[in-house]
Amino acid sequence: MISFPCYMRDDGSAGIRNYTAIIPASVCAAPLALKAAFRVDGVVGLSHKGGCCQIGNDYKRTTWILRKLCTHPNVGGVVLVALGCEGTPWESIAEEIEKSGRPVELIHIQRAGGSKKAMEKAVQAAEGIKERTAKTAVIRERGIKDLTVGLECGGSDATSGLSANPVIGRAADELVRQGAKVILSETTELIGAEHAIMANTGAPRIKQKIIDAVKRVENEFLKAGEDIRGTQPTPGNIEGGLSTLEEKSLGCVYKAGTNPFVDFLEYGEPARKSGLSFMDTPGQDVESMTGMAAGGANLFLFSTGRGSPVGFPLVPTVKITGNEATYTRMIDDIDFDSSGIFRGKPLDELGQELFDLILQVSRGKQTKSELNEYYEMGIPKREITL
Amino acid sequence: MRILILNPKDNVGTALQDLPEGSWINGILLRENIPFGFKTALSDIGEGDKIIKYGEPIGIALTRISAGELVHVHNIQGIRGRGDLL
């Protein structure tokens, strides 16, 4: 039985990291959160554009995502930074963090007397929480079933669908076989791949929900009345040999492997079931990862043919490329080279190697984006900003 | 292997290395350089015909494409999500 030490949270979830996170309640607090985090080794800062002058679903989504990230399994404690006049209900978020058993300190920039003084407070708070959470951590041996793995691609090229995504698919199959929760996302990148979804052996009800979501997104594209070429696929996708959105989608869907879909999740909704779930997210990698992280993903597998340095803060992001030239050129950003498939290396062997790397990362091996502290998050916005 | 054909229905193959114009691949004379990761037509394709990769349509031909020509954004287009085509 495979096991690795995990940080146990009061709600029963298990983290493979024990981050102290500095999280801004709104756009105005974001620069401080990032700057303060860079001053304390091993502390992660988040940044987003929301939290103020938002209405309806945008307000609800931002608040929900912040709540879920503040109580993410990989988070041990939080410094929550508010400017003080934003719409985000930061007081209730701070209460919720406390209730989750995590230490939390609220920094109020206006009450602190401005950004300089608030910065000092935030740095001090982060240092204190980091020290406390290192001492009080409850560590238990857990297994694959405690992993929630988000599947992502960004900066795809022709090799993504031929190598990196099929290798991720193999690893996803093994994860599911051993009881993990696995999430496929990016509704946009199923446009043209509906046959692959319908051929999946999952429950017809779940598959229909996925197809309906794809239709909804395509209708939004159509309503926009735009020629999407050059946006989907992106200029980089096209330079990498991908000609159409349909071609990109058919390559993307290989990440899911061969398991049946067991659940359909709205954006940011917690993954509930062992096995393969689909989450309805935008095609942009950063917003997609933000949704899956809010859904509890504690590890990401991210394929990138062209080469992307982006990882998600709080969630170790394993970068996989099927393009040997990209791997060589961007070795500081990429964790795994799957291009051996083009030289006859069996897919099963590459899938097993990636699975082994997942175990190492779960045991604490830092990914390239963690080493580089190259993080980004993004919360989708649909309504007007008031 | 120099070219990857994913499904017997496919009418395009993907170059697994830079393939120079004039070389013969699977009985097809390449009429252009096909760079790594890019596609070539495996048979003559008529204007408006479907381009098939992974056994599925990835778009339609904008012009007639001869076997051995490069198949990319200059001679095919995706048809899904195209609000401009309505």
PDB file of N, CA, C and O in Angstrom, chain A residues 158-159 161-162 191-196 214 218 221-229 237-247 250-251 254 322-323 342, chain B residues 1 4 6 12 14-16 35-39 51 53-60 62 71-86:
ATOM      1  N   ALA A 158       1.368  20.659 -31.013  1.00  0.00           N
ATOM      2  CA  ALA A 158       0.943  19.373 -31.572  1.00  0.00           C
ATOM      3  C   ALA A 158       1.386  18.196 -30.715  1.00  0.00           C
ATOM      4  O   ALA A 158       0.743  17.147 -30.719  1.00  0.00           O
ATOM      5  N   THR A 159       2.477  18.363 -29.959  1.00  0.00           N
ATOM      6  CA  THR A 159       2.942  17.231 -29.139  1.00  0.00           C
ATOM      7  C   THR A 159       2.027  16.988 -27.938  1.00  0.00           C
ATOM      8  O   THR A 159       1.993  15.882 -27.408  1.00  0.00           O
ATOM      9  N   GLY A 161      -1.244  16.692 -27.562  1.00  0.00           N
ATOM     10  CA  GLY A 161      -2.258  15.662 -27.779  1.00  0.00           C
ATOM     11  C   GLY A 161      -1.678  14.307 -28.142  1.00  0.00           C
ATOM     12  O   GLY A 161      -2.364  13.291 -28.069  1.00  0.00           O
ATOM     13  N   LEU A 162      -0.403  14.303 -28.557  1.00  0.00           N
ATOM     14  CA  LEU A 162       0.218  13.051 -29.006  1.00  0.00           C
ATOM     15  C   LEU A 162       1.067  12.413 -27.921  1.00  0.00           C
ATOM     16  O   LEU A 162       1.357  11.228 -27.987  1.00  0.00           O
ATOM     17  N   ILE A 191     -14.951  21.533 -27.115  1.00  0.00           N
ATOM     18  CA  ILE A 191     -15.666  21.840 -28.366  1.00  0.00           C
ATOM     19  C   ILE A 191     -14.980  21.079 -29.500  1.00  0.00           C
ATOM     20  O   ILE A 191     -13.805  21.296 -29.774  1.00  0.00           O
ATOM     21  N   GLY A 192     -15.709  20.177 -30.105  1.00  0.00           N
ATOM     22  CA  GLY A 192     -15.135  19.346 -31.162  1.00  0.00           C
ATOM     23  C   GLY A 192     -14.751  17.961 -30.671  1.00  0.00           C
ATOM     24  O   GLY A 192     -14.426  17.086 -31.464  1.00  0.00           O
ATOM     25  N   ALA A 193     -14.765  17.778 -29.355  1.00  0.00           N
ATOM     26  CA  ALA A 193     -14.366  16.473 -28.796  1.00  0.00           C
ATOM     27  C   ALA A 193     -15.566  15.766 -28.165  1.00  0.00           C
ATOM     28  O   ALA A 193     -15.406  14.895 -27.310  1.00  0.00           O
ATOM     29  N   GLU A 194     -16.785  16.125 -28.624  1.00  0.00           N
ATOM     30  CA  GLU A 194     -17.987  15.559 -28.009  1.00  0.00           C
ATOM     31  C   GLU A 194     -18.067  14.042 -28.178  1.00  0.00           C
ATOM     32  O   GLU A 194     -18.570  13.346 -27.294  1.00  0.00           O
ATOM     33  N   HIS A 195     -17.556  13.537 -29.321  1.00  0.00           N
ATOM     34  CA  HIS A 195     -17.601  12.088 -29.527  1.00  0.00           C
ATOM     35  C   HIS A 195     -16.796  11.354 -28.464  1.00  0.00           C
ATOM     36  O   HIS A 195     -17.200  10.303 -27.986  1.00  0.00           O
ATOM     37  N   ALA A 196     -15.654  11.968 -28.108  1.00  0.00           N
ATOM     38  CA  ALA A 196     -14.803  11.349 -27.077  1.00  0.00           C
ATOM     39  C   ALA A 196     -15.553  11.310 -25.743  1.00  0.00           C
ATOM     40  O   ALA A 196     -15.449  10.340 -24.991  1.00  0.00           O
ATOM     41  N   VAL A 214     -20.796  22.262 -22.842  1.00  0.00           N
ATOM     42  CA  VAL A 214     -20.026  22.563 -24.064  1.00  0.00           C
ATOM     43  C   VAL A 214     -20.899  23.384 -25.025  1.00  0.00           C
ATOM     44  O   VAL A 214     -20.450  24.381 -25.599  1.00  0.00           O
ATOM     45  N   GLU A 218     -20.211  27.088 -26.463  1.00  0.00           N
ATOM     46  CA  GLU A 218     -20.125  27.341 -27.910  1.00  0.00           C
ATOM     47  C   GLU A 218     -21.142  28.403 -28.322  1.00  0.00           C
ATOM     48  O   GLU A 218     -20.849  29.260 -29.152  1.00  0.00           O
ATOM     49  N   PHE A 221     -19.770  31.709 -27.651  1.00  0.00           N
ATOM     50  CA  PHE A 221     -18.812  32.035 -28.719  1.00  0.00           C
ATOM     51  C   PHE A 221     -19.578  32.583 -29.935  1.00  0.00           C
ATOM     52  O   PHE A 221     -19.205  33.591 -30.512  1.00  0.00           O
ATOM     53  N   LEU A 222     -20.656  31.866 -30.309  1.00  0.00           N
ATOM     54  CA  LEU A 222     -21.400  32.229 -31.516  1.00  0.00           C
ATOM     55  C   LEU A 222     -22.046  33.593 -31.346  1.00  0.00           C
ATOM     56  O   LEU A 222     -22.033  34.424 -32.258  1.00  0.00           O
ATOM     57  N   LYS A 223     -22.616  33.832 -30.126  1.00  0.00           N
ATOM     58  CA  LYS A 223     -23.267  35.118 -29.853  1.00  0.00           C
ATOM     59  C   LYS A 223     -22.281  36.273 -29.967  1.00  0.00           C
ATOM     60  O   LYS A 223     -22.658  37.383 -30.344  1.00  0.00           O
ATOM     61  N   ALA A 224     -21.031  36.002 -29.622  1.00  0.00           N
ATOM     62  CA  ALA A 224     -20.016  37.061 -29.690  1.00  0.00           C
ATOM     63  C   ALA A 224     -19.764  37.475 -31.140  1.00  0.00           C
ATOM     64  O   ALA A 224     -19.275  38.576 -31.418  1.00  0.00           O
ATOM     65  N   GLY A 225     -20.120  36.579 -32.090  1.00  0.00           N
ATOM     66  CA  GLY A 225     -20.025  36.937 -33.501  1.00  0.00           C
ATOM     67  C   GLY A 225     -18.608  37.098 -34.025  1.00  0.00           C
ATOM     68  O   GLY A 225     -18.373  37.720 -35.053  1.00  0.00           O
ATOM     69  N   GLU A 226     -17.654  36.531 -33.304  1.00  0.00           N
ATOM     70  CA  GLU A 226     -16.242  36.771 -33.652  1.00  0.00           C
ATOM     71  C   GLU A 226     -15.627  35.576 -34.392  1.00  0.00           C
ATOM     72  O   GLU A 226     -16.042  34.440 -34.216  1.00  0.00           O
ATOM     73  N   ASP A 227     -14.595  35.896 -35.164  1.00  0.00           N
ATOM     74  CA  ASP A 227     -13.727  34.866 -35.708  1.00  0.00           C
ATOM     75  C   ASP A 227     -12.727  34.523 -34.612  1.00  0.00           C
ATOM     76  O   ASP A 227     -11.883  35.340 -34.257  1.00  0.00           O
ATOM     77  N   ILE A 228     -12.872  33.321 -34.048  1.00  0.00           N
ATOM     78  CA  ILE A 228     -12.058  32.969 -32.870  1.00  0.00           C
ATOM     79  C   ILE A 228     -10.657  32.502 -33.242  1.00  0.00           C
ATOM     80  O   ILE A 228      -9.824  32.289 -32.372  1.00  0.00           O
ATOM     81  N   ARG A 229     -10.414  32.348 -34.560  1.00  0.00           N
ATOM     82  CA  ARG A 229      -9.085  31.874 -34.953  1.00  0.00           C
ATOM     83  C   ARG A 229      -8.035  32.884 -34.508  1.00  0.00           C
ATOM     84  O   ARG A 229      -8.186  34.074 -34.687  1.00  0.00           O
ATOM     85  N   ASN A 237      -0.304  28.173 -30.086  1.00  0.00           N
ATOM     86  CA  ASN A 237      -0.808  26.853 -30.492  1.00  0.00           C
ATOM     87  C   ASN A 237      -0.579  26.662 -31.993  1.00  0.00           C
ATOM     88  O   ASN A 237      -0.150  25.597 -32.442  1.00  0.00           O
ATOM     89  N   ILE A 238      -0.891  27.729 -32.762  1.00  0.00           N
ATOM     90  CA  ILE A 238      -0.785  27.650 -34.226  1.00  0.00           C
ATOM     91  C   ILE A 238       0.677  27.487 -34.649  1.00  0.00           C
ATOM     92  O   ILE A 238       1.000  26.645 -35.498  1.00  0.00           O
ATOM     93  N   GLU A 239       1.571  28.250 -34.029  1.00  0.00           N
ATOM     94  CA  GLU A 239       3.008  28.098 -34.329  1.00  0.00           C
ATOM     95  C   GLU A 239       3.499  26.710 -33.976  1.00  0.00           C
ATOM     96  O   GLU A 239       4.490  26.238 -34.521  1.00  0.00           O
ATOM     97  N   GLY A 240       2.813  26.068 -33.023  1.00  0.00           N
ATOM     98  CA  GLY A 240       3.192  24.717 -32.599  1.00  0.00           C
ATOM     99  C   GLY A 240       2.516  23.627 -33.414  1.00  0.00           C
ATOM    100  O   GLY A 240       2.572  22.457 -33.035  1.00  0.00           O
ATOM    101  N   GLY A 241       1.835  23.993 -34.501  1.00  0.00           N
ATOM    102  CA  GLY A 241       1.303  22.989 -35.418  1.00  0.00           C
ATOM    103  C   GLY A 241      -0.186  22.708 -35.275  1.00  0.00           C
ATOM    104  O   GLY A 241      -0.752  21.947 -36.050  1.00  0.00           O
ATOM    105  N   LEU A 242      -0.845  23.324 -34.280  1.00  0.00           N
ATOM    106  CA  LEU A 242      -2.296  23.109 -34.127  1.00  0.00           C
ATOM    107  C   LEU A 242      -3.036  24.099 -35.031  1.00  0.00           C
ATOM    108  O   LEU A 242      -2.754  25.289 -35.006  1.00  0.00           O
ATOM    109  N   SER A 243      -3.996  23.590 -35.807  1.00  0.00           N
ATOM    110  CA  SER A 243      -4.652  24.437 -36.808  1.00  0.00           C
ATOM    111  C   SER A 243      -6.017  24.949 -36.362  1.00  0.00           C
ATOM    112  O   SER A 243      -6.447  26.007 -36.806  1.00  0.00           O
ATOM    113  N   THR A 244      -6.734  24.168 -35.545  1.00  0.00           N
ATOM    114  CA  THR A 244      -8.116  24.544 -35.208  1.00  0.00           C
ATOM    115  C   THR A 244      -8.421  24.214 -33.744  1.00  0.00           C
ATOM    116  O   THR A 244      -7.719  23.402 -33.113  1.00  0.00           O
ATOM    117  N   LEU A 245      -9.493  24.841 -33.233  1.00  0.00           N
ATOM    118  CA  LEU A 245      -9.939  24.546 -31.872  1.00  0.00           C
ATOM    119  C   LEU A 245     -10.300  23.066 -31.734  1.00  0.00           C
ATOM    120  O   LEU A 245      -9.999  22.424 -30.725  1.00  0.00           O
ATOM    121  N   GLU A 246     -10.955  22.522 -32.784  1.00  0.00           N
ATOM    122  CA  GLU A 246     -11.369  21.111 -32.731  1.00  0.00           C
ATOM    123  C   GLU A 246     -10.151  20.197 -32.531  1.00  0.00           C
ATOM    124  O   GLU A 246     -10.176  19.249 -31.742  1.00  0.00           O
ATOM    125  N   GLU A 247      -9.075  20.516 -33.262  1.00  0.00           N
ATOM    126  CA  GLU A 247      -7.855  19.697 -33.169  1.00  0.00           C
ATOM    127  C   GLU A 247      -7.261  19.785 -31.755  1.00  0.00           C
ATOM    128  O   GLU A 247      -6.846  18.793 -31.164  1.00  0.00           O
ATOM    129  N   LEU A 250      -9.461  17.760 -29.273  1.00  0.00           N
ATOM    130  CA  LEU A 250      -9.314  16.304 -29.374  1.00  0.00           C
ATOM    131  C   LEU A 250      -8.025  15.838 -28.703  1.00  0.00           C
ATOM    132  O   LEU A 250      -7.966  14.736 -28.158  1.00  0.00           O
ATOM    133  N   GLY A 251      -7.004  16.703 -28.712  1.00  0.00           N
ATOM    134  CA  GLY A 251      -5.762  16.374 -28.009  1.00  0.00           C
ATOM    135  C   GLY A 251      -5.899  16.538 -26.507  1.00  0.00           C
ATOM    136  O   GLY A 251      -5.398  15.725 -25.727  1.00  0.00           O
ATOM    137  N   TYR A 254      -7.444  13.699 -24.029  1.00  0.00           N
ATOM    138  CA  TYR A 254      -6.655  12.510 -23.664  1.00  0.00           C
ATOM    139  C   TYR A 254      -6.199  12.534 -22.209  1.00  0.00           C
ATOM    140  O   TYR A 254      -5.881  11.496 -21.640  1.00  0.00           O
ATOM    141  N   GLY A 322       5.693  17.217 -24.022  1.00  0.00           N
ATOM    142  CA  GLY A 322       6.010  16.169 -24.988  1.00  0.00           C
ATOM    143  C   GLY A 322       6.950  16.683 -26.054  1.00  0.00           C
ATOM    144  O   GLY A 322       7.227  15.992 -27.032  1.00  0.00           O
ATOM    145  N   ASN A 323       7.419  17.917 -25.881  1.00  0.00           N
ATOM    146  CA  ASN A 323       8.292  18.548 -26.871  1.00  0.00           C
ATOM    147  C   ASN A 323       9.708  18.621 -26.299  1.00  0.00           C
ATOM    148  O   ASN A 323       9.969  19.393 -25.374  1.00  0.00           O
ATOM    149  N   PHE A 342       8.027   9.520 -28.832  1.00  0.00           N
ATOM    150  CA  PHE A 342       8.344   9.661 -30.263  1.00  0.00           C
ATOM    151  C   PHE A 342       9.585   8.855 -30.653  1.00  0.00           C
ATOM    152  O   PHE A 342       9.906   8.729 -31.819  1.00  0.00           O
TER     153      PHE A 342
ATOM    154  N   MET B   1       9.848   5.844 -36.951  1.00  0.00           N
ATOM    155  CA  MET B   1       8.607   6.408 -37.496  1.00  0.00           C
ATOM    156  C   MET B   1       8.777   7.912 -37.737  1.00  0.00           C
ATOM    157  O   MET B   1       9.225   8.625 -36.852  1.00  0.00           O
ATOM    158  N   LEU B   4       3.061  10.290 -37.974  1.00  0.00           N
ATOM    159  CA  LEU B   4       2.124   9.598 -37.096  1.00  0.00           C
ATOM    160  C   LEU B   4       0.712   9.724 -37.661  1.00  0.00           C
ATOM    161  O   LEU B   4       0.215  10.827 -37.883  1.00  0.00           O
ATOM    162  N   LEU B   6      -2.981   8.647 -36.595  1.00  0.00           N
ATOM    163  CA  LEU B   6      -3.574   8.210 -35.333  1.00  0.00           C
ATOM    164  C   LEU B   6      -4.741   7.267 -35.516  1.00  0.00           C
ATOM    165  O   LEU B   6      -5.070   6.504 -34.622  1.00  0.00           O
ATOM    166  N   VAL B  12      -4.944  13.192 -42.678  1.00  0.00           N
ATOM    167  CA  VAL B  12      -3.697  13.916 -42.420  1.00  0.00           C
ATOM    168  C   VAL B  12      -2.831  13.094 -41.473  1.00  0.00           C
ATOM    169  O   VAL B  12      -3.335  12.313 -40.666  1.00  0.00           O
ATOM    170  N   THR B  14       0.843  13.488 -38.870  1.00  0.00           N
ATOM    171  CA  THR B  14       1.660  14.486 -38.178  1.00  0.00           C
ATOM    172  C   THR B  14       3.142  14.107 -38.289  1.00  0.00           C
ATOM    173  O   THR B  14       3.516  12.963 -37.997  1.00  0.00           O
ATOM    174  N   ALA B  15       3.965  15.081 -38.689  1.00  0.00           N
ATOM    175  CA  ALA B  15       5.408  14.847 -38.825  1.00  0.00           C
ATOM    176  C   ALA B  15       6.035  14.700 -37.446  1.00  0.00           C
ATOM    177  O   ALA B  15       5.802  15.535 -36.572  1.00  0.00           O
ATOM    178  N   LEU B  16       6.804  13.644 -37.240  1.00  0.00           N
ATOM    179  CA  LEU B  16       7.485  13.436 -35.958  1.00  0.00           C
ATOM    180  C   LEU B  16       8.926  13.928 -36.007  1.00  0.00           C
ATOM    181  O   LEU B  16       9.685  13.759 -35.067  1.00  0.00           O
ATOM    182  N   PRO B  35       7.272  20.749 -41.094  1.00  0.00           N
ATOM    183  CA  PRO B  35       8.041  20.821 -39.830  1.00  0.00           C
ATOM    184  C   PRO B  35       7.476  19.861 -38.775  1.00  0.00           C
ATOM    185  O   PRO B  35       6.311  19.461 -38.845  1.00  0.00           O
ATOM    186  N   PHE B  36       8.304  19.537 -37.802  1.00  0.00           N
ATOM    187  CA  PHE B  36       7.916  18.685 -36.673  1.00  0.00           C
ATOM    188  C   PHE B  36       6.590  19.160 -36.061  1.00  0.00           C
ATOM    189  O   PHE B  36       6.420  20.352 -35.798  1.00  0.00           O
ATOM    190  N   GLY B  37       5.665  18.253 -35.887  1.00  0.00           N
ATOM    191  CA  GLY B  37       4.376  18.576 -35.255  1.00  0.00           C
ATOM    192  C   GLY B  37       3.312  19.062 -36.228  1.00  0.00           C
ATOM    193  O   GLY B  37       2.147  19.164 -35.862  1.00  0.00           O
ATOM    194  N   PHE B  38       3.720  19.360 -37.465  1.00  0.00           N
ATOM    195  CA  PHE B  38       2.752  19.868 -38.443  1.00  0.00           C
ATOM    196  C   PHE B  38       2.204  18.694 -39.276  1.00  0.00           C
ATOM    197  O   PHE B  38       2.714  17.585 -39.218  1.00  0.00           O
ATOM    198  N   LYS B  39       1.141  18.993 -40.037  1.00  0.00           N
ATOM    199  CA  LYS B  39       0.406  17.932 -40.719  1.00  0.00           C
ATOM    200  C   LYS B  39       0.584  17.986 -42.234  1.00  0.00           C
ATOM    201  O   LYS B  39       0.715  19.076 -42.802  1.00  0.00           O
ATOM    202  N   ILE B  51     -11.366  17.636 -42.756  1.00  0.00           N
ATOM    203  CA  ILE B  51     -10.012  17.204 -42.402  1.00  0.00           C
ATOM    204  C   ILE B  51     -10.165  16.302 -41.175  1.00  0.00           C
ATOM    205  O   ILE B  51     -10.787  16.698 -40.178  1.00  0.00           O
ATOM    206  N   LYS B  53      -8.460  14.016 -38.188  1.00  0.00           N
ATOM    207  CA  LYS B  53      -7.312  13.631 -37.359  1.00  0.00           C
ATOM    208  C   LYS B  53      -7.886  13.032 -36.083  1.00  0.00           C
ATOM    209  O   LYS B  53      -8.952  13.470 -35.644  1.00  0.00           O
ATOM    210  N   TYR B  54      -7.239  12.102 -35.461  1.00  0.00           N
ATOM    211  CA  TYR B  54      -7.769  11.363 -34.306  1.00  0.00           C
ATOM    212  C   TYR B  54      -9.080  10.657 -34.692  1.00  0.00           C
ATOM    213  O   TYR B  54      -9.907  10.379 -33.826  1.00  0.00           O
ATOM    214  N   GLY B  55      -9.314  10.462 -36.004  1.00  0.00           N
ATOM    215  CA  GLY B  55     -10.565   9.846 -36.452  1.00  0.00           C
ATOM    216  C   GLY B  55     -11.763  10.776 -36.393  1.00  0.00           C
ATOM    217  O   GLY B  55     -12.902  10.360 -36.606  1.00  0.00           O
ATOM    218  N   GLU B  56     -11.526  12.066 -36.102  1.00  0.00           N
ATOM    219  CA  GLU B  56     -12.618  13.044 -35.938  1.00  0.00           C
ATOM    220  C   GLU B  56     -12.347  14.262 -36.823  1.00  0.00           C
ATOM    221  O   GLU B  56     -11.198  14.576 -37.107  1.00  0.00           O
ATOM    222  N   PRO B  57     -13.428  14.964 -37.241  1.00  0.00           N
ATOM    223  CA  PRO B  57     -13.198  16.177 -38.038  1.00  0.00           C
ATOM    224  C   PRO B  57     -12.564  17.293 -37.204  1.00  0.00           C
ATOM    225  O   PRO B  57     -13.024  17.572 -36.094  1.00  0.00           O
ATOM    226  N   ILE B  58     -11.506  17.880 -37.731  1.00  0.00           N
ATOM    227  CA  ILE B  58     -10.877  19.015 -37.040  1.00  0.00           C
ATOM    228  C   ILE B  58     -11.112  20.311 -37.813  1.00  0.00           C
ATOM    229  O   ILE B  58     -10.649  21.370 -37.402  1.00  0.00           O
ATOM    230  N   GLY B  59     -11.862  20.232 -38.944  1.00  0.00           N
ATOM    231  CA  GLY B  59     -12.145  21.427 -39.730  1.00  0.00           C
ATOM    232  C   GLY B  59     -12.403  21.039 -41.177  1.00  0.00           C
ATOM    233  O   GLY B  59     -12.566  19.853 -41.480  1.00  0.00           O
ATOM    234  N   ILE B  60     -12.470  22.058 -42.042  1.00  0.00           N
ATOM    235  CA  ILE B  60     -12.701  21.783 -43.466  1.00  0.00           C
ATOM    236  C   ILE B  60     -11.629  22.478 -44.311  1.00  0.00           C
ATOM    237  O   ILE B  60     -11.031  23.481 -43.891  1.00  0.00           O
ATOM    238  N   LEU B  62     -10.100  24.815 -47.062  1.00  0.00           N
ATOM    239  CA  LEU B  62     -10.464  26.098 -47.679  1.00  0.00           C
ATOM    240  C   LEU B  62     -10.198  26.075 -49.183  1.00  0.00           C
ATOM    241  O   LEU B  62     -10.763  26.859 -49.934  1.00  0.00           O
ATOM    242  N   VAL B  71      -0.765  20.936 -44.335  1.00  0.00           N
ATOM    243  CA  VAL B  71      -2.160  21.219 -43.959  1.00  0.00           C
ATOM    244  C   VAL B  71      -2.133  22.058 -42.688  1.00  0.00           C
ATOM    245  O   VAL B  71      -1.736  21.576 -41.619  1.00  0.00           O
ATOM    246  N   HIS B  72      -2.504  23.324 -42.810  1.00  0.00           N
ATOM    247  CA  HIS B  72      -2.470  24.201 -41.625  1.00  0.00           C
ATOM    248  C   HIS B  72      -3.457  25.353 -41.832  1.00  0.00           C
ATOM    249  O   HIS B  72      -4.329  25.280 -42.702  1.00  0.00           O
ATOM    250  N   VAL B  73      -3.304  26.401 -41.046  1.00  0.00           N
ATOM    251  CA  VAL B  73      -4.309  27.484 -41.021  1.00  0.00           C
ATOM    252  C   VAL B  73      -4.463  28.202 -42.367  1.00  0.00           C
ATOM    253  O   VAL B  73      -5.463  28.883 -42.589  1.00  0.00           O
ATOM    254  N   HIS B  74      -3.494  28.056 -43.287  1.00  0.00           N
ATOM    255  CA  HIS B  74      -3.592  28.724 -44.595  1.00  0.00           C
ATOM    256  C   HIS B  74      -4.548  27.993 -45.532  1.00  0.00           C
ATOM    257  O   HIS B  74      -5.059  28.575 -46.471  1.00  0.00           O
ATOM    258  N   ASN B  75      -4.781  26.693 -45.263  1.00  0.00           N
ATOM    259  CA  ASN B  75      -5.660  25.965 -46.194  1.00  0.00           C
ATOM    260  C   ASN B  75      -6.778  25.153 -45.524  1.00  0.00           C
ATOM    261  O   ASN B  75      -7.538  24.488 -46.208  1.00  0.00           O
ATOM    262  N   ILE B  76      -6.865  25.241 -44.181  1.00  0.00           N
ATOM    263  CA  ILE B  76      -8.035  24.644 -43.526  1.00  0.00           C
ATOM    264  C   ILE B  76      -8.563  25.625 -42.473  1.00  0.00           C
ATOM    265  O   ILE B  76      -7.848  26.531 -42.049  1.00  0.00           O
ATOM    266  N   GLN B  77      -9.811  25.434 -42.079  1.00  0.00           N
ATOM    267  CA  GLN B  77     -10.334  26.244 -40.984  1.00  0.00           C
ATOM    268  C   GLN B  77     -11.219  25.402 -40.079  1.00  0.00           C
ATOM    269  O   GLN B  77     -11.896  24.486 -40.543  1.00  0.00           O
ATOM    270  N   GLY B  78     -11.194  25.745 -38.791  1.00  0.00           N
ATOM    271  CA  GLY B  78     -12.123  25.138 -37.845  1.00  0.00           C
ATOM    272  C   GLY B  78     -13.510  25.718 -38.096  1.00  0.00           C
ATOM    273  O   GLY B  78     -13.643  26.852 -38.568  1.00  0.00           O
ATOM    274  N   ILE B  79     -14.537  24.960 -37.798  1.00  0.00           N
ATOM    275  CA  ILE B  79     -15.889  25.471 -38.026  1.00  0.00           C
ATOM    276  C   ILE B  79     -16.691  25.612 -36.736  1.00  0.00           C
ATOM    277  O   ILE B  79     -17.787  26.160 -36.726  1.00  0.00           O
ATOM    278  N   ARG B  80     -16.136  25.163 -35.616  1.00  0.00           N
ATOM    279  CA  ARG B  80     -16.874  25.217 -34.360  1.00  0.00           C
ATOM    280  C   ARG B  80     -16.644  26.547 -33.647  1.00  0.00           C
ATOM    281  O   ARG B  80     -15.538  27.083 -33.643  1.00  0.00           O
ATOM    282  N   GLY B  81     -17.736  27.058 -33.053  1.00  0.00           N
ATOM    283  CA  GLY B  81     -17.652  28.291 -32.261  1.00  0.00           C
ATOM    284  C   GLY B  81     -17.383  29.537 -33.089  1.00  0.00           C
ATOM    285  O   GLY B  81     -16.997  30.567 -32.548  1.00  0.00           O
ATOM    286  N   ARG B  82     -17.617  29.449 -34.406  1.00  0.00           N
ATOM    287  CA  ARG B  82     -17.241  30.544 -35.307  1.00  0.00           C
ATOM    288  C   ARG B  82     -18.416  31.498 -35.514  1.00  0.00           C
ATOM    289  O   ARG B  82     -19.171  31.389 -36.493  1.00  0.00           O
ATOM    290  N   GLY B  83     -18.564  32.462 -34.601  1.00  0.00           N
ATOM    291  CA  GLY B  83     -19.644  33.439 -34.692  1.00  0.00           C
ATOM    292  C   GLY B  83     -19.594  34.248 -35.981  1.00  0.00           C
ATOM    293  O   GLY B  83     -20.622  34.720 -36.479  1.00  0.00           O
ATOM    294  N   ASP B  84     -18.397  34.396 -36.559  1.00  0.00           N
ATOM    295  CA  ASP B  84     -18.249  35.184 -37.790  1.00  0.00           C
ATOM    296  C   ASP B  84     -18.828  34.472 -39.002  1.00  0.00           C
ATOM    297  O   ASP B  84     -19.056  35.090 -40.035  1.00  0.00           O
ATOM    298  N   LEU B  85     -19.064  33.155 -38.900  1.00  0.00           N
ATOM    299  CA  LEU B  85     -19.577  32.401 -40.052  1.00  0.00           C
ATOM    300  C   LEU B  85     -21.107  32.386 -40.094  1.00  0.00           C
ATOM    301  O   LEU B  85     -21.691  31.911 -41.056  1.00  0.00           O
ATOM    302  N   LEU B  86     -21.755  32.924 -39.041  1.00  0.00           N
ATOM    303  CA  LEU B  86     -23.238  32.873 -38.982  1.00  0.00           C
ATOM    304  C   LEU B  86     -23.862  33.878 -39.939  1.00  0.00           C
ATOM    305  O   LEU B  86     -23.335  34.959 -40.129  1.00  0.00           O
TER     306      LEU B  86
END
